[in-house]
Coordinates of C-alpha atoms in Angstrom, one line a residue:
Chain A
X1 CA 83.4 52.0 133.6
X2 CA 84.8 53.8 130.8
X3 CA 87.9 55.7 130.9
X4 CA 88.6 58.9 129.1
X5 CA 91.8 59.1 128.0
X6 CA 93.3 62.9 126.9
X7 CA 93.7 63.0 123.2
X8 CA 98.0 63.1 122.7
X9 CA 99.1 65.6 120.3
X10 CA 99.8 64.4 116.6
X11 CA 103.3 64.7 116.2
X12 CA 102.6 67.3 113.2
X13 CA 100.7 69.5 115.8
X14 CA 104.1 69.0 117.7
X15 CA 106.4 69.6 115.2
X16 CA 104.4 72.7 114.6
X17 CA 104.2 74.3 117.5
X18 CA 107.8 74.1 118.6
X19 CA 108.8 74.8 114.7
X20 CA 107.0 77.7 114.3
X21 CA 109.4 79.7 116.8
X22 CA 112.4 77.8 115.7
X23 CA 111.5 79.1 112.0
X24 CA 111.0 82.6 113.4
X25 CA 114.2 82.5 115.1
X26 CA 116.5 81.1 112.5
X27 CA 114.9 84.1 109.7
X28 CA 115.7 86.1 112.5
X29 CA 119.3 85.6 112.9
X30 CA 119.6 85.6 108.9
X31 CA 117.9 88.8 108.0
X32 CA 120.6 89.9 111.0
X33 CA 123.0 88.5 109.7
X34 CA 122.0 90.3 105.9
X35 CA 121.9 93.3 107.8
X36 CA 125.6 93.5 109.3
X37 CA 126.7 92.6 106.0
X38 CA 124.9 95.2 104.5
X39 CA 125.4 97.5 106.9
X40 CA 129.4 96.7 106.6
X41 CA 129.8 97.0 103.2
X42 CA 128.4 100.4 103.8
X43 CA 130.4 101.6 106.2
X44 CA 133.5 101.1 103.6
X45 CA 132.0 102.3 100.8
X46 CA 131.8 106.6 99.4
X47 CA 130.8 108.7 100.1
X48 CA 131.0 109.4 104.0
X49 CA 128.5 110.5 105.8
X50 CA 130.3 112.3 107.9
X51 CA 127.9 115.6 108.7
X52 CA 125.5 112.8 109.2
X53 CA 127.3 110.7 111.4
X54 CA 127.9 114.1 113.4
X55 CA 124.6 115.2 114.1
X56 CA 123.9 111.4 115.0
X57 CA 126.9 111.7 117.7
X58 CA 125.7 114.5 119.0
X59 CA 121.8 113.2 120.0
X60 CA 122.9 109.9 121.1
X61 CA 126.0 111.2 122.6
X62 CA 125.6 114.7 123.9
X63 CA 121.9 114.4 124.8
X64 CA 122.2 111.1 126.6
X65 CA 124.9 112.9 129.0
X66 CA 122.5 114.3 131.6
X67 CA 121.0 111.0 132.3
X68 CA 124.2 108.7 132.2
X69 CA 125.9 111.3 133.9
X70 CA 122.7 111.3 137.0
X71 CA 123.0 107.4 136.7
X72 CA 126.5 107.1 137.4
X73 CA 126.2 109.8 140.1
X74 CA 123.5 107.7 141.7
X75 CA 125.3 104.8 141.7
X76 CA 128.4 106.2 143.4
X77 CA 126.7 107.6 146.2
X78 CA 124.5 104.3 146.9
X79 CA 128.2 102.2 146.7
X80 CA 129.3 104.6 149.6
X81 CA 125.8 104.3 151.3
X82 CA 125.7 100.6 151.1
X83 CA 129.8 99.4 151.4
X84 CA 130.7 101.7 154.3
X85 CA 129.1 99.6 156.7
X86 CA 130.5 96.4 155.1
X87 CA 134.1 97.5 155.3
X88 CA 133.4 99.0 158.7
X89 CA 132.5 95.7 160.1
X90 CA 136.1 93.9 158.6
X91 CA 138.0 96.9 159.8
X92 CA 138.7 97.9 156.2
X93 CA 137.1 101.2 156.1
X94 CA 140.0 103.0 154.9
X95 CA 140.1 101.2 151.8
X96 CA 136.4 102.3 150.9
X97 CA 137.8 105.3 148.5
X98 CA 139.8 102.8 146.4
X99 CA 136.5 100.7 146.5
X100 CA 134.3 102.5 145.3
X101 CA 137.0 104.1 142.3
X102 CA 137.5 100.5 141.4
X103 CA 133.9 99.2 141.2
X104 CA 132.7 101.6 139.1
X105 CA 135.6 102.4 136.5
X106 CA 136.1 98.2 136.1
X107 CA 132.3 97.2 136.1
X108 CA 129.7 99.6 137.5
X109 CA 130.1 102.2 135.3
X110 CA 130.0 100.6 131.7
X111 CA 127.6 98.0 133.0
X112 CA 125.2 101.2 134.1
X113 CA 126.5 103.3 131.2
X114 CA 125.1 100.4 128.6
X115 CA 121.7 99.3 130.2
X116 CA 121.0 103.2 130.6
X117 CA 122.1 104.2 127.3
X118 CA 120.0 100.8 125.8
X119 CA 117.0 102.0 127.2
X120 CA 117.6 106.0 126.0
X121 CA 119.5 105.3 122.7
X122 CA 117.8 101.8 122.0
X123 CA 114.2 103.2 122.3
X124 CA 114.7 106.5 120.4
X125 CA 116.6 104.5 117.5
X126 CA 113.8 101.8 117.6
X127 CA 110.8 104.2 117.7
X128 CA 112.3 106.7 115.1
X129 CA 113.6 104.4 112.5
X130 CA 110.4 102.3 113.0
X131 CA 108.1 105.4 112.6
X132 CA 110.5 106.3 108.8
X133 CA 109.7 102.5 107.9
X134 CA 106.0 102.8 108.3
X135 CA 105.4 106.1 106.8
X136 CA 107.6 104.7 103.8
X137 CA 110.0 107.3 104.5
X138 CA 113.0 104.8 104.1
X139 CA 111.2 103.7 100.8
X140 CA 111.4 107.2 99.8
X141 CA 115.0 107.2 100.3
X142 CA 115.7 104.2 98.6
X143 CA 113.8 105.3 95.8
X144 CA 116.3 108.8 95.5
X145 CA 119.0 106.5 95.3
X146 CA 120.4 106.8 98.8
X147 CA 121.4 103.9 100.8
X148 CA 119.3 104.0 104.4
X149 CA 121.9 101.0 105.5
X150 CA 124.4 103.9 105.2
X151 CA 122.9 107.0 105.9
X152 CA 120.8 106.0 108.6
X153 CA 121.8 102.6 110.2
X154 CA 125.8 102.7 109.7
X155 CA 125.9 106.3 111.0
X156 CA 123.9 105.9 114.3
X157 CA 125.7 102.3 115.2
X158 CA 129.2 104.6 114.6
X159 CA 127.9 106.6 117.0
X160 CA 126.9 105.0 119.8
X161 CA 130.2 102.9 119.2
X162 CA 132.2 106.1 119.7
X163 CA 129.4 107.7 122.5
X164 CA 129.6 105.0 125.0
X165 CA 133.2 105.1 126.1
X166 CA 133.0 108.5 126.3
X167 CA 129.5 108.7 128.1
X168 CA 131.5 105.2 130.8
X169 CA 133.8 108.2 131.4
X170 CA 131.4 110.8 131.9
X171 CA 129.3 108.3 134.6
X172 CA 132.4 107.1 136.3
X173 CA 133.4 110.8 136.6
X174 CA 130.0 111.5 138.2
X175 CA 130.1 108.1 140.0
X176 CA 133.7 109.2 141.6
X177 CA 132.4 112.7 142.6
X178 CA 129.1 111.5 144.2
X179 CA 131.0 108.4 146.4
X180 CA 133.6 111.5 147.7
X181 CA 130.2 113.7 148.5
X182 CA 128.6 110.8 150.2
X183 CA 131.5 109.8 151.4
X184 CA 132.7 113.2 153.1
X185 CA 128.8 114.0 154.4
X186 CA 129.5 110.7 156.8
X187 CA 133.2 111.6 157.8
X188 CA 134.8 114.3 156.0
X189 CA 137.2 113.6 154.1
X190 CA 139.3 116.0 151.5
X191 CA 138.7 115.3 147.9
X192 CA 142.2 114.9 147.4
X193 CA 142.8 112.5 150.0
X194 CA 139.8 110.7 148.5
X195 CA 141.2 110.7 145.1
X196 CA 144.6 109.5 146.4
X197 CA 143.7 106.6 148.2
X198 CA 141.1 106.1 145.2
X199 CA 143.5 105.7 142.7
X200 CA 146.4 104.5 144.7
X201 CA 146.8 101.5 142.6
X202 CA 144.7 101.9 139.8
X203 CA 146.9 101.4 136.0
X204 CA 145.7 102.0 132.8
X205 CA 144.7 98.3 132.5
X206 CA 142.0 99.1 134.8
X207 CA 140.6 102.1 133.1
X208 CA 141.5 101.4 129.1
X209 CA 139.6 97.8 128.4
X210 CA 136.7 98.2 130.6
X211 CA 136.2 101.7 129.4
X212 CA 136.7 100.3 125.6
X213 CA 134.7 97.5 126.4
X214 CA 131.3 99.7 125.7
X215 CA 132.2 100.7 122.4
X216 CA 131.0 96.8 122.0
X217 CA 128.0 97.8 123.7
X218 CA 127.2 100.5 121.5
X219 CA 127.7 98.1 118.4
X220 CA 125.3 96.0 120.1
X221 CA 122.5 98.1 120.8
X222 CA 123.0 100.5 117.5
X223 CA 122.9 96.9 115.5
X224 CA 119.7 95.8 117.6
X225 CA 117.8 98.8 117.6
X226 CA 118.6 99.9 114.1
X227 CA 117.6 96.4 112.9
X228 CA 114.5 96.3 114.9
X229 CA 113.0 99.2 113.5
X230 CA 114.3 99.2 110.0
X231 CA 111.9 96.1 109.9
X232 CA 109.0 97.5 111.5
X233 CA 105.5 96.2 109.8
X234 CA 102.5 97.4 111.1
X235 CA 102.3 100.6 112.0
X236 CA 102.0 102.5 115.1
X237 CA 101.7 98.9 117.1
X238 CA 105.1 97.9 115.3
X239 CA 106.5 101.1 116.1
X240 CA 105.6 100.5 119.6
X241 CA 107.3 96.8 119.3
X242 CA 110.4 97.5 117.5
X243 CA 110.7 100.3 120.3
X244 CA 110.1 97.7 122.9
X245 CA 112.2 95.3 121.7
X246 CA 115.0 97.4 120.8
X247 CA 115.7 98.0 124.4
X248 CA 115.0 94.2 125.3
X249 CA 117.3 92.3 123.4
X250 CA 120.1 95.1 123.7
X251 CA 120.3 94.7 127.5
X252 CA 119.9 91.0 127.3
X253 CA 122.7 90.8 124.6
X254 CA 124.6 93.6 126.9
X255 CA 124.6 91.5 130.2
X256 CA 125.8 88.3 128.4
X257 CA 128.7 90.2 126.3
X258 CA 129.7 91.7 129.3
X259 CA 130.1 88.3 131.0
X260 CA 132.2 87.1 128.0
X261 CA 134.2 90.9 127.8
X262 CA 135.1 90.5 131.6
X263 CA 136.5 86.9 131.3
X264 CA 138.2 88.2 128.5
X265 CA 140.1 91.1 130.2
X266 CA 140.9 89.1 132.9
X267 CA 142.6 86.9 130.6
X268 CA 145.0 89.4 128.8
X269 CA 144.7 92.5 130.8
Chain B
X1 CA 101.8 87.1 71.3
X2 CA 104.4 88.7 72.7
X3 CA 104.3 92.6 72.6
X4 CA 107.3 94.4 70.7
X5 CA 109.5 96.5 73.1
X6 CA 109.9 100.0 72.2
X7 CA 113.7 100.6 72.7
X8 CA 111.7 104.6 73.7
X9 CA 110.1 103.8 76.2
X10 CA 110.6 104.8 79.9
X11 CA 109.1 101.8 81.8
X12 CA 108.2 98.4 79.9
X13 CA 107.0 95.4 82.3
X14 CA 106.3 92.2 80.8
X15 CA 104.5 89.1 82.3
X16 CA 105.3 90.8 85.8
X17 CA 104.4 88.4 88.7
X18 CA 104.3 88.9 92.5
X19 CA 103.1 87.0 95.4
X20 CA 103.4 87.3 99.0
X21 CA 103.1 84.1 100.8
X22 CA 99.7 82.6 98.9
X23 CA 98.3 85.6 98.3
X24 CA 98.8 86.3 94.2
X25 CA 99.0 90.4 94.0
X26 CA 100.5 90.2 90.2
X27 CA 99.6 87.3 88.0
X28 CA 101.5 88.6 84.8
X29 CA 101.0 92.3 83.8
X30 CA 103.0 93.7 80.6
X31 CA 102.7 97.3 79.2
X32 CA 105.0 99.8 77.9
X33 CA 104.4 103.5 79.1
X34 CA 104.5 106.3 76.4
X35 CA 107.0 109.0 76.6
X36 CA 105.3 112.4 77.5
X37 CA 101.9 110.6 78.6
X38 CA 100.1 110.0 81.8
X39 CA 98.9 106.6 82.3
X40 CA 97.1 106.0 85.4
X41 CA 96.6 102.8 86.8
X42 CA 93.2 101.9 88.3
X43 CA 91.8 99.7 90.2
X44 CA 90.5 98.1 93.4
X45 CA 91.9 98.7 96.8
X46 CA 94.8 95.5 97.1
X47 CA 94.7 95.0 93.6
X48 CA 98.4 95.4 93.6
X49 CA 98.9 99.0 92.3
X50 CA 101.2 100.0 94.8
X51 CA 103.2 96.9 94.4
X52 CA 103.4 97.3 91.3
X53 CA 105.1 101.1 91.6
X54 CA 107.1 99.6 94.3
X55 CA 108.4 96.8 91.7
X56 CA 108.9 99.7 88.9
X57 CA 111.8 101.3 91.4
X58 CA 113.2 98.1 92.4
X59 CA 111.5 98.8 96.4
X60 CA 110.4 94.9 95.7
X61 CA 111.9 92.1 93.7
X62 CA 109.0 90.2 91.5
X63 CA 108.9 86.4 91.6
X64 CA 108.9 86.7 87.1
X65 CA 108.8 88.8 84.3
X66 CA 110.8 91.8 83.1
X67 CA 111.1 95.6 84.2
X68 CA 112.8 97.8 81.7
X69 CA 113.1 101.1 83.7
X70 CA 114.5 104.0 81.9
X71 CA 116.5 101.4 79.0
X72 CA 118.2 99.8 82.4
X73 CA 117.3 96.1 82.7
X74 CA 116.0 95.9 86.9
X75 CA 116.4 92.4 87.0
X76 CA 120.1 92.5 86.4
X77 CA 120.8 96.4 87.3
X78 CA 124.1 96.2 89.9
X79 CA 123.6 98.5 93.2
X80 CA 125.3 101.5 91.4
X81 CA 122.9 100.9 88.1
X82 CA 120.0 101.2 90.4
X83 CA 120.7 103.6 92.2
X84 CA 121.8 105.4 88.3
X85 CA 118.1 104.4 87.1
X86 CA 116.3 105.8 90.0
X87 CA 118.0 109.2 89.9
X88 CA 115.7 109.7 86.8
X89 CA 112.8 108.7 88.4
X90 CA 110.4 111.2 90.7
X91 CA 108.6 109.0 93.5
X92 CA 105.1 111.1 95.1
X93 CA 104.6 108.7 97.7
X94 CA 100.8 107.9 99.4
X95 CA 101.4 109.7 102.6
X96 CA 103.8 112.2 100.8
X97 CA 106.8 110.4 103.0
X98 CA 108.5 113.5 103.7
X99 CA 111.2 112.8 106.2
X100 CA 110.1 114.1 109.7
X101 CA 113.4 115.2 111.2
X102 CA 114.2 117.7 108.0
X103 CA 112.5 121.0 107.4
X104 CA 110.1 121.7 104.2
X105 CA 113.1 123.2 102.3
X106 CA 116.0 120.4 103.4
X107 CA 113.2 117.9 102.3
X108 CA 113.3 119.2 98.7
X109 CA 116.9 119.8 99.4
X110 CA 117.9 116.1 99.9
X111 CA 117.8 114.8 96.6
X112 CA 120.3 118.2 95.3
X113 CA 122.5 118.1 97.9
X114 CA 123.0 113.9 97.8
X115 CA 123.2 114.1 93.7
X116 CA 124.3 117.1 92.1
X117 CA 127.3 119.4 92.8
X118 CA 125.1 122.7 93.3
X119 CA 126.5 125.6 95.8
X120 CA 124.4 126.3 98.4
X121 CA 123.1 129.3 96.9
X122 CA 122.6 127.6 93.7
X123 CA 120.7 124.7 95.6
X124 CA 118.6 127.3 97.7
X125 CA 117.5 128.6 94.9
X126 CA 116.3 125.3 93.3
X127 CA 114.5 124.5 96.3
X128 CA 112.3 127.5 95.6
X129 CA 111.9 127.5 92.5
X130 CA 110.7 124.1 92.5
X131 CA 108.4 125.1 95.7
X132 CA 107.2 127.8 94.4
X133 CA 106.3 125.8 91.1
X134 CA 103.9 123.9 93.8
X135 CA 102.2 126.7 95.7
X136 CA 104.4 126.4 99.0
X137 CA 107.1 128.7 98.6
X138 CA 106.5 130.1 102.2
X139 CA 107.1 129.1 105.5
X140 CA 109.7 126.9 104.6
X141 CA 111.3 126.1 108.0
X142 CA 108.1 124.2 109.2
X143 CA 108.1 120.6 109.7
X144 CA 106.6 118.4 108.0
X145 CA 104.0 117.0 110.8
X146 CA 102.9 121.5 110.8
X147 CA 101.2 120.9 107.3
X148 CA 98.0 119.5 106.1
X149 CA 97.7 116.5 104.0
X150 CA 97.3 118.6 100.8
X151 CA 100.7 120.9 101.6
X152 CA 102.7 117.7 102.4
X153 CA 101.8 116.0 99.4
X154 CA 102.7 119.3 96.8
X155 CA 106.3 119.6 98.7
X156 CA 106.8 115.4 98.0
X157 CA 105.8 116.6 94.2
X158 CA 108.7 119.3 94.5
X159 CA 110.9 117.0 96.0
X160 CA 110.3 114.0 93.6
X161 CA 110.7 116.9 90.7
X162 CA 113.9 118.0 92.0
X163 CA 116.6 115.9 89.6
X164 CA 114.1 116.9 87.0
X165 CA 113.0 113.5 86.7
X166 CA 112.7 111.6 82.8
X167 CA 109.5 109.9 85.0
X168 CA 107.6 110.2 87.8
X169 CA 105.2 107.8 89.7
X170 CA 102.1 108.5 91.9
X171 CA 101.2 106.3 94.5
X172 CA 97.3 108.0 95.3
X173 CA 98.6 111.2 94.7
X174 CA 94.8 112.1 95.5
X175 CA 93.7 109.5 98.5
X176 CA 92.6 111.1 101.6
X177 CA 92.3 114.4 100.2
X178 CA 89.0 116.6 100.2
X179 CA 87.9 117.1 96.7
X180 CA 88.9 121.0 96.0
X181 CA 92.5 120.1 97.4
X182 CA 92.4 116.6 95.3
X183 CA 91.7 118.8 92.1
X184 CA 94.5 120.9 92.5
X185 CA 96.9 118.2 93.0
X186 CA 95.5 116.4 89.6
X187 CA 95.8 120.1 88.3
X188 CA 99.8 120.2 89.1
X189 CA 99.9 117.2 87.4
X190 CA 98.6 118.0 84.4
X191 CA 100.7 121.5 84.4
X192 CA 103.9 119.5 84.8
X193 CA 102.9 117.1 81.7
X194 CA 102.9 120.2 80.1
X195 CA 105.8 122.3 81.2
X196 CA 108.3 119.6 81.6
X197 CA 107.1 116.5 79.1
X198 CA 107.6 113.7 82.1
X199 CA 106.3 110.5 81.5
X200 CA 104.3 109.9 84.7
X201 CA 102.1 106.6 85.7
X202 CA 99.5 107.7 88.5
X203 CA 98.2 104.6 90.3
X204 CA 94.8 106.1 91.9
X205 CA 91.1 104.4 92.6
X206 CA 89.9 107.5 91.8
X207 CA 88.3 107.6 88.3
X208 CA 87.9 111.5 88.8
X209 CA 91.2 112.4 89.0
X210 CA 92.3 109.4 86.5
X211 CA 90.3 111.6 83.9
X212 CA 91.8 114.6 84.6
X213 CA 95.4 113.5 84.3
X214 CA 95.1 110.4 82.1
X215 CA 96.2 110.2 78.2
X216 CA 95.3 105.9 78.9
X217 CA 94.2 103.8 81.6
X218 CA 95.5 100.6 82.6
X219 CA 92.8 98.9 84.7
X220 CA 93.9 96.0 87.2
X221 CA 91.4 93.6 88.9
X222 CA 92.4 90.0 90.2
X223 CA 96.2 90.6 89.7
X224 CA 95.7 91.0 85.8
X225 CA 95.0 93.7 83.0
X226 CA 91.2 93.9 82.7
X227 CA 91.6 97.2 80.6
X228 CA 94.4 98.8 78.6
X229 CA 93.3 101.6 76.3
X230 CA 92.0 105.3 75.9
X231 CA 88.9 106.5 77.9
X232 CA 86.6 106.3 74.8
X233 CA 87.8 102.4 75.2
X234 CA 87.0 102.6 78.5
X235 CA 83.8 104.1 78.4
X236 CA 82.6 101.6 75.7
X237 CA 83.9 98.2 78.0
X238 CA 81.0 96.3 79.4
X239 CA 83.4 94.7 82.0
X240 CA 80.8 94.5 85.3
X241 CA 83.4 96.3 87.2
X242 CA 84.6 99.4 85.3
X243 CA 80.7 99.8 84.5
X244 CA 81.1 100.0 88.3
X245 CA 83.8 102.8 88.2
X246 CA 82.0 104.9 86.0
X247 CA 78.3 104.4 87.6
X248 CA 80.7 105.8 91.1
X249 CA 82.7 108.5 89.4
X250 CA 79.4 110.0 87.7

């Protein structure tokens, strides 16, 4: 009887299909890497864009608040809902105030405050500077002599650098606020007392790195999201993609900085 | 034989190459552009025309050859002499590229405020002046996505105009445009030649507007230069595909 035996894959067909990705990946990192340095250089050089790098503050900062803002509110409300019970249980329920301050200035907050922002900030950069590259509208500023890596990449990545922190305070503000209402509709409870017990023994080593922590996350997702979409190709789909995509790798990159950041803090902090 | 380079002129390419991946879009152009003339580039769609505008301003490095653009060498041109060069040039691109998030009048603006010292009075002026010198000196807060395809592409002429360019380039200045509105954009054209004495290359398919516009054609097929001359030359060529053009255009 004859026996069929599956044909095995030439090793070129091998080498091919697992050096295709590898090839993609590797260009990937090095046009990244071209781009940081280019993006660098501009951020030293004249002029400043500083008008620019205002306006750019104010729609990825300002604009971004409500939502953060409704995040972090969310989130304080559910870590009242959801630890209450838990602390109840180990007889601990009067350290639920201090809880709840601690989780979200030290983690929750600029975790939530990044993957939020990477999907509103990451997107919009993505799909806007995408859209300018396939309508040739960064071509058309290159070709007037003005550097895109400066006006329009090195200005945005400033500001979400300088946004985040300041939107981790705005959501841990809104975090705090929400965990007293949720707290206090259970068993009242003043908002002073709340506050007190909150920030008993909180120091500025709790508050200044993890807060300063997101400025990192803003270089991440204002390098990803500008990169993506200054190298859009083909057309609306590769608007769609470097949209897409913006918001993907940003969060990914954000949850494995933050590991890194956390160990860090805890190391010198 | 190599051609002499006229120390004059604006643009000069020699034996200009450019490939991307196998496909060969350039396989060794060389001209010299006259100052004060139009010279339109023909050809097929993906013969490389826009490339080839996009290699002029340094938007593409080619693989060989030489690009004198306004007396500085491109090849060896520093950031800062690039960026010098293209001051002088105008750019009309395809799909007029205005920038979306500005208004008509900061559009046109851009190029002032980023390059000359002008008050803003001085510069709001300008902007109208050189709108008005394009038929769209009203409604100058609208965006660019509120005008037609005709509108967007006369405020990209005002804007590529406004450093009162030494040359300007058009990338299809007429493409996707109904033939009264493509008219008056060849019209503009012509009335610039003669009020400012730019020297403009049009890259266009269209042999209709390439006659109103053109003092000589440079026609492309295959990467090369089938035809390089006046439009009694042209006329006169029995080359299968410009007997093609002209069977169309008539």
């Amino acid at each position: 009887m004859a026996t069929t035996v599956a044909p095995r894959p030439a090793m070129g067909d091998l080498a091919r299909s697992f050096g295709q990705p590898l090839q993609v990946m590797v260009e990937w990192v090095g046009d990244l890497g071209l781009f940081c340095w280019r993006v660098t250089k501009a951020i030293f050089s004249r002029p400043f864009e500083g008008a620019e790098f205002l306006r750019q503050l104010d729609a990825i900062g300002a604009k971004s608040l409500p939502l953060i803002a409704l995040a972090g509110a969310a989130t304080g409300a559910v870590l009242s809902l959801q630890t209450r019970n838990s602390l109840t249980r180990f007889g601990a329920k009067s350290l639920l105030p201090a809880v709840i301050v601690f989780s979200l200035i030290k983690e929750t907050g600029p975790v939530i405050t990044g993957l939020v922002a990477s999907g509103r900030i990451g997107a919009g950069i993505g799909a806007e500077l995408g859209s300018m590259r396939v309508t040739e509208q960064i071509d058309a500023m290159e070709a007037s002599a003005v550097n895109p890596h400066k006006y329009l990449a090195a200005t945005r990545i400033l500001a979400c650098m300088v946004a985040l922190p300041l939107l981790t305070l705005a959501a841990d503000f809104a975090g705090i606020l929400m965990g007293w209402v949720a707290t206090t509709l259970a068993e009242p409870m003043s908002l002073k007392l709340f506050l007190s017990n909150g920030f008993h023994r909180v120091n500025f080593n709790d508050v200044i790195p993890p807060t300063l922590k997101t400025a990192v996350f803003g270089l991440i997702i204002g390098v990803v999201s500008c990169f993506q979409g200054m190298r859009t190709r083909g057309g609306t789909e590769g608007v769609g993609r470097a949209a897409t995509s913006s918001v993907v790798i940003s969060s990914l990159l954000i949850v494995v900085t933050d590991v890194l950041l956390v160990k860090l803090i805890v190391e010198f902090f | 034989m190599e051609q002499q380079t006229n120390p004059e002129s604006p643009i000069a390419v020699a034996g200009l190459r450019k490939s991307f991946g196998e496909q060969t879009v350039l396989a060794g152009i060389t001209f010299q552009l006259e100052p004060g003339k139009v010279t339109c580039v023909l050809g097929r769609s993906g013969t490389g025309k826009s490339v080839l505008l996009k290699l002029l301003i340094g938007l593409e490095k080619p693989d060989a050859g030489s690009i004198r653009l306004v007396g500085q060498d491109m090849a060896s041109a520093s950031t800062k002499e690039l960026n010098e060069a293209r001051k002088k040039v105008g750019f009309l691109f395809q799909q007029a590229a205005l920038y979306d998030s500005m208004s008509i009048e900061e559009n046109v603006a851009f190029p002032l405020r980023r390059h000359t010292t002008l008050s803003a009075d001085e510069r709001r002026a300008r902007v109208h002046e050189l709108l008005a010198s394009v038929g769209m000196d009203r409604d100058l807060d609208k965006r660019p996505s509120q005008l037609s395809g005709g509108m967007r592409k006369r405020v990209g002429l005002a804007r590529a105009l406004a450093l009162d360019p030494v040359v300007v380039m058009f990338d299809e200045p007429t493409a996707g445009l109904d033939s009264i509105t493509a008219s008056e954009i060849a019209d503009l054209i012509v009335e610039m030649r003669q009020k400012r004495h730019v020297t403009s290359i049009v890259v266009t398919h269209n042999l209709r507007t390439a006659k109103t516009v053109a003092d000589r054609l440079i026609v492309l097929d295959c990467g090369k230069t089938l035809f390089d001359g006046t439009f009694d030359g042209f006329h006169r060529c029995d080359s299968p595909l410009i007997a093609k053009f002209v069977k169309d255009a008539a």
